[in-house]
Short mmCIF file of C-alpha atoms in Angstrom, two decimals:
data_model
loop_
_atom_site.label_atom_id
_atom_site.label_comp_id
_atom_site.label_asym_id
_atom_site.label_seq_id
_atom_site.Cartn_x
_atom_site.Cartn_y
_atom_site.Cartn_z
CA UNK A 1 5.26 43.36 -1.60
CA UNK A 2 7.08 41.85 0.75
CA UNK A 3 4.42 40.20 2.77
CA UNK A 4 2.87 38.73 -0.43
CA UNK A 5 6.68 37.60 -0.84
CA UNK A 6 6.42 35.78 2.38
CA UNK A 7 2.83 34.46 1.90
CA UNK A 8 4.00 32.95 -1.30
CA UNK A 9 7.23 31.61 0.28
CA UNK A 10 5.45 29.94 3.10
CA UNK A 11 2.76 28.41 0.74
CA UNK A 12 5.28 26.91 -1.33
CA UNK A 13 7.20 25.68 1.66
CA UNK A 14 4.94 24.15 4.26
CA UNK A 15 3.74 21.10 3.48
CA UNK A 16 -0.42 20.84 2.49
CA UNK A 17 -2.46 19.31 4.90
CA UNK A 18 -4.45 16.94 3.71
CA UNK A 19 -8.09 17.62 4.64
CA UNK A 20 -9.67 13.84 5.65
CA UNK A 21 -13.13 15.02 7.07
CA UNK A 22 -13.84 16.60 3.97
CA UNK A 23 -12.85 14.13 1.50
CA UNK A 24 -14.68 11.53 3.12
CA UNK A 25 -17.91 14.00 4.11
CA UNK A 26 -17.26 14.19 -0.02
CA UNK A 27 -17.19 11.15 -1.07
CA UNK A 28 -17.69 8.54 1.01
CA UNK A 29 -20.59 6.02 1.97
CA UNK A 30 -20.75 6.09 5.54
CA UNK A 31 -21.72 2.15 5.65
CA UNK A 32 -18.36 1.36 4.09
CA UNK A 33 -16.40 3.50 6.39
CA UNK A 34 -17.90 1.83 10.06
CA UNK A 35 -18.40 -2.28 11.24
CA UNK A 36 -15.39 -3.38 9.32
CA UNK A 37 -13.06 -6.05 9.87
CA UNK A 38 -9.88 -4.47 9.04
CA UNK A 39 -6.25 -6.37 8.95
CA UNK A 40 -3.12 -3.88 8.85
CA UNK A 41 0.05 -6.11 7.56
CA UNK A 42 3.15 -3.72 8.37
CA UNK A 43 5.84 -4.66 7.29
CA UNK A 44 8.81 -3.13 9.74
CA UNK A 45 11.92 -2.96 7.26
CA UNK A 46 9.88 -1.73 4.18
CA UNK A 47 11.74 2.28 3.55
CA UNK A 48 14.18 1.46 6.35
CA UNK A 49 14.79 3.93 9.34
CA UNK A 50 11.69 3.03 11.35
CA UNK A 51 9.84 4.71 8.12
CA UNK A 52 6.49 2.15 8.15
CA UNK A 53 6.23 1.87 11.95
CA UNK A 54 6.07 5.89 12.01
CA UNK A 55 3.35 5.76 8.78
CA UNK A 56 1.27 3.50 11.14
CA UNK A 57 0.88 5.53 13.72
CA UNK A 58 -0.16 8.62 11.24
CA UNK A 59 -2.48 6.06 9.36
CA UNK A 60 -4.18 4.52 13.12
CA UNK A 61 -4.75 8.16 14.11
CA UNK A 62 -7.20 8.51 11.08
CA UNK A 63 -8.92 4.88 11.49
CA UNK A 64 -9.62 5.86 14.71
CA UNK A 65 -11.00 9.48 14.20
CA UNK A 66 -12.82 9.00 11.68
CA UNK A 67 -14.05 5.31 11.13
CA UNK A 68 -15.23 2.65 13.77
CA UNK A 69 -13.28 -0.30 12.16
CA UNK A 70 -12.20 -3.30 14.13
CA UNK A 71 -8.60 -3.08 13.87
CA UNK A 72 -5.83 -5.89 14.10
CA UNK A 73 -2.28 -5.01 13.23
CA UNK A 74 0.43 -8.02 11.83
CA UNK A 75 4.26 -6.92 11.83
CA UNK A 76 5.54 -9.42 9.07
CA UNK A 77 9.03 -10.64 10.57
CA UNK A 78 10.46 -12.24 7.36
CA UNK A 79 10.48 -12.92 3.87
CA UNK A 80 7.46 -15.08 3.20
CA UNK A 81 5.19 -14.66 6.38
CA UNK A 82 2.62 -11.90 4.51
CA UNK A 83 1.88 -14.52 2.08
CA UNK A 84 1.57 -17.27 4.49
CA UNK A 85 -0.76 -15.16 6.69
CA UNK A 86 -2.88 -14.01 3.67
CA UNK A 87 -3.02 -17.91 2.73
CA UNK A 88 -4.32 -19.12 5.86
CA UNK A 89 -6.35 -16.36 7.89
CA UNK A 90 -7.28 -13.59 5.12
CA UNK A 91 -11.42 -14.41 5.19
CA UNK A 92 -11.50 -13.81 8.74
CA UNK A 93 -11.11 -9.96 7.65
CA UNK A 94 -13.35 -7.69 5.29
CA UNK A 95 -10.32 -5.57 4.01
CA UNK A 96 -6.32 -6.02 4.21
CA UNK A 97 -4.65 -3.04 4.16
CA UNK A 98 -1.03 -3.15 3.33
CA UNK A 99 1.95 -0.71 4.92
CA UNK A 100 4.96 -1.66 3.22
CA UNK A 101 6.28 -1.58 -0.32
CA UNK A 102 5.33 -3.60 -3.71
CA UNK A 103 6.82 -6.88 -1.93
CA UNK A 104 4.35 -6.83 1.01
CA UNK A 105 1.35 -6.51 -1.51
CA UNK A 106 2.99 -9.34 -4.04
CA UNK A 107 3.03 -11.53 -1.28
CA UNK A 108 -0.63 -11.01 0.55
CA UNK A 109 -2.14 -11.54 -3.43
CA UNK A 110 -0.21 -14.23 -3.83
CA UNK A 111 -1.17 -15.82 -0.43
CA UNK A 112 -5.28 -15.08 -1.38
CA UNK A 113 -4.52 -16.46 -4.65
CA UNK A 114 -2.60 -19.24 -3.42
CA UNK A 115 -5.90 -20.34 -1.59
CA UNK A 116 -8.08 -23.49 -3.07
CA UNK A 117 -10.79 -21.16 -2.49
CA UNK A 118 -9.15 -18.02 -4.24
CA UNK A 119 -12.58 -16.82 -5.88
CA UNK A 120 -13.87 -15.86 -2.27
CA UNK A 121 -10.57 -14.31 -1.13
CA UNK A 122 -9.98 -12.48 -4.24
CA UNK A 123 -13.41 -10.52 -3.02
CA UNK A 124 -11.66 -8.59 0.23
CA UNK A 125 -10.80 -5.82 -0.01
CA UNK A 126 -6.76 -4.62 -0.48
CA UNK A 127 -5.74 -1.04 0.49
CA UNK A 128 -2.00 0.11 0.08
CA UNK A 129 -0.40 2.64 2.06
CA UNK A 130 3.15 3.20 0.33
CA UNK A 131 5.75 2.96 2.70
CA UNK A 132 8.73 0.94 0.58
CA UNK A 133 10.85 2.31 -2.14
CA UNK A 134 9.43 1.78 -5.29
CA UNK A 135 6.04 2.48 -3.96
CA UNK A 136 5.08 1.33 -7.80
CA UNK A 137 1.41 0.24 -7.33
CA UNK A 138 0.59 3.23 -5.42
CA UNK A 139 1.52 5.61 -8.21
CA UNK A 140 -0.06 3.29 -10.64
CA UNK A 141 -3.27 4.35 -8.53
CA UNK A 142 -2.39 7.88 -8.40
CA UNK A 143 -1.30 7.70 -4.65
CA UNK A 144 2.55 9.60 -4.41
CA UNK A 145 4.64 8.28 -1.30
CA UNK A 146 4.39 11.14 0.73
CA UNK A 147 0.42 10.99 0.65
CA UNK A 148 0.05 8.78 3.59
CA UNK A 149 -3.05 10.68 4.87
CA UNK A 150 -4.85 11.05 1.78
CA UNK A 151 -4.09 6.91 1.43
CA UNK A 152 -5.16 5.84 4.66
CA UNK A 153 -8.71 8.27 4.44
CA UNK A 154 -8.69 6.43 0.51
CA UNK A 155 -8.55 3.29 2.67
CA UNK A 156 -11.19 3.90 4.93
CA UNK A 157 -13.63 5.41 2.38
CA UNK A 158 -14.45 1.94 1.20
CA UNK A 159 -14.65 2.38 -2.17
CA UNK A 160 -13.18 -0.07 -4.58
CA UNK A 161 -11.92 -0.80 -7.99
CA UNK A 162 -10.93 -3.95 -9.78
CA UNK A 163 -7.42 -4.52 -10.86
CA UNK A 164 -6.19 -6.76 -13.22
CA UNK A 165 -3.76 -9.81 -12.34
CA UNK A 166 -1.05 -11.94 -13.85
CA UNK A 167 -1.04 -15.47 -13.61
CA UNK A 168 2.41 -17.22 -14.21
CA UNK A 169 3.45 -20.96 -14.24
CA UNK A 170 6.68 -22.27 -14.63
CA UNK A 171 6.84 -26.08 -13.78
CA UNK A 172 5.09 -26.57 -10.53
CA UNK A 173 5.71 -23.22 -9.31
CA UNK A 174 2.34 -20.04 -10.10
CA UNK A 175 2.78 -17.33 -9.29
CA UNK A 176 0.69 -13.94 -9.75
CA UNK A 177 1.74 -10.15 -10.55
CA UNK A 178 -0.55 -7.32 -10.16
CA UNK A 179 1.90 -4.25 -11.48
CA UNK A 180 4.21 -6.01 -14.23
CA UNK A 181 5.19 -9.44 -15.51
CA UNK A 182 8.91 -9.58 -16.91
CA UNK A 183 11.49 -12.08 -17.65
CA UNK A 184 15.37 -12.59 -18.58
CA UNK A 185 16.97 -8.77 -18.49
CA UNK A 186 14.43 -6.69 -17.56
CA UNK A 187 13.86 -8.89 -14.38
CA UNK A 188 17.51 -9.03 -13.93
CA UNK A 189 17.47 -5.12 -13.68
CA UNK A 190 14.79 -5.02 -11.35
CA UNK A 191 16.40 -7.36 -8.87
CA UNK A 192 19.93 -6.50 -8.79
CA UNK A 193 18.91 -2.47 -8.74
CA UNK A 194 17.50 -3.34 -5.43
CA UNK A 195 20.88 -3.55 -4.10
CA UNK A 196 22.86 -0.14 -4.11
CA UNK A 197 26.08 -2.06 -2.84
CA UNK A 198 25.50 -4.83 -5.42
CA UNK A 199 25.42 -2.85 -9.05
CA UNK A 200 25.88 0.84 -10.03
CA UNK A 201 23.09 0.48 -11.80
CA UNK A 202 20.86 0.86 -8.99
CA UNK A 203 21.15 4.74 -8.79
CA UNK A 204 18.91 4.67 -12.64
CA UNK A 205 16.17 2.06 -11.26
CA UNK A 206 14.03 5.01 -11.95
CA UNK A 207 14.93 5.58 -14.90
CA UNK A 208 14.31 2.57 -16.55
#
């Protein structure tokens, strides 16, 4: 009884390993996996702590193993430079794959889409790998935060699905959502929440 007790115990405990080799050995088409151009956009303060540069390393070590993808990594420095990347050298890659939070992904569709040529761009490929705090279009996609493996071998398997988009206009300024489109209080929520020191209201963000 007791060693069942511990079996059980250490089972429920240790974290599960997520088995790449067999998901993609599964799943995948091994075309898709290999000759890609693949562009990583980190960005370095999405989860604080050193959280995304740490999720890169785990997510590299699975490229690497397991695909032959032609790797270039882009550590955004500030607000804005994911979108102006995506806006200017996107086509030069086959997929973008995105380690950050909902912001880094708003701003690489919004740099395709920003393009004069957008119907091309919108054709690469966009992989996330949650590393922020909402994490929102992950779990839309069934990917939870702590998944990072499963994510990154998702990433590499090459498979795709189409996702609706958003366009918005107000005056000169479009812009496009991918997860949700909101205005007046609802928007107000979701910006101030971001703030812990700002509102109380941050602590029932997910909640609401």
């Amino acid at each position: 009884l007791t060693c069942i007790l511990l079996q059980f115990l250490r089972r429920l405990l240790l974290p599960k390993v997520f088995d790449v080799a067999a998901f993609l050995a599964g799943t995948a088409e091994k075309s898709k996996q290999d000759a890609r151009k693949v562009a990583v956009i980190l960005n370095p303060v999405a989860g604080g702590q050193g959280k995304s540069e740490a999720i890169w390393i785990r997510v590299k070590t699975i490229f690497e193993a397991f695909g032959k993808l032609d790797l270039t990594l882009i550590r955004s420095s500030s607000a804005g430079d994911a979108k102006q990347w995506a806006a200017a050298d996107a086509l030069d890659f086959d997929t973008i794959v995105c380690i950050g939070g909902d912001g880094t992904l708003f701003e690489v569709v919004n740099g395709l889409l920003s393009r004069t040529d957008r119907e091309v761009a919108a054709q690469i490929s966009l992989a996330v790998i949650p590393a922020g705090t909402g994490n929102g279009l992950a779990k839309s996609l069934g990917i939870a935060p702590d998944e990072v493996e499963r994510a990154a071998a998702i990433a590499l398997r090459g498979k795709t699905q189409e996702l609706d988009v958003v366009k918005a206009t107000h005056g000169k300024a479009t812009s496009f959502s991918f997860l949700f489109a909101a205005y007046g209080f609802l928007a107000d929520v979701d910006f101030e929440s971001d703030n812990p020191a700002k509102t109380p209201t941050s602590c029932t963000r997910n909640l609401m």
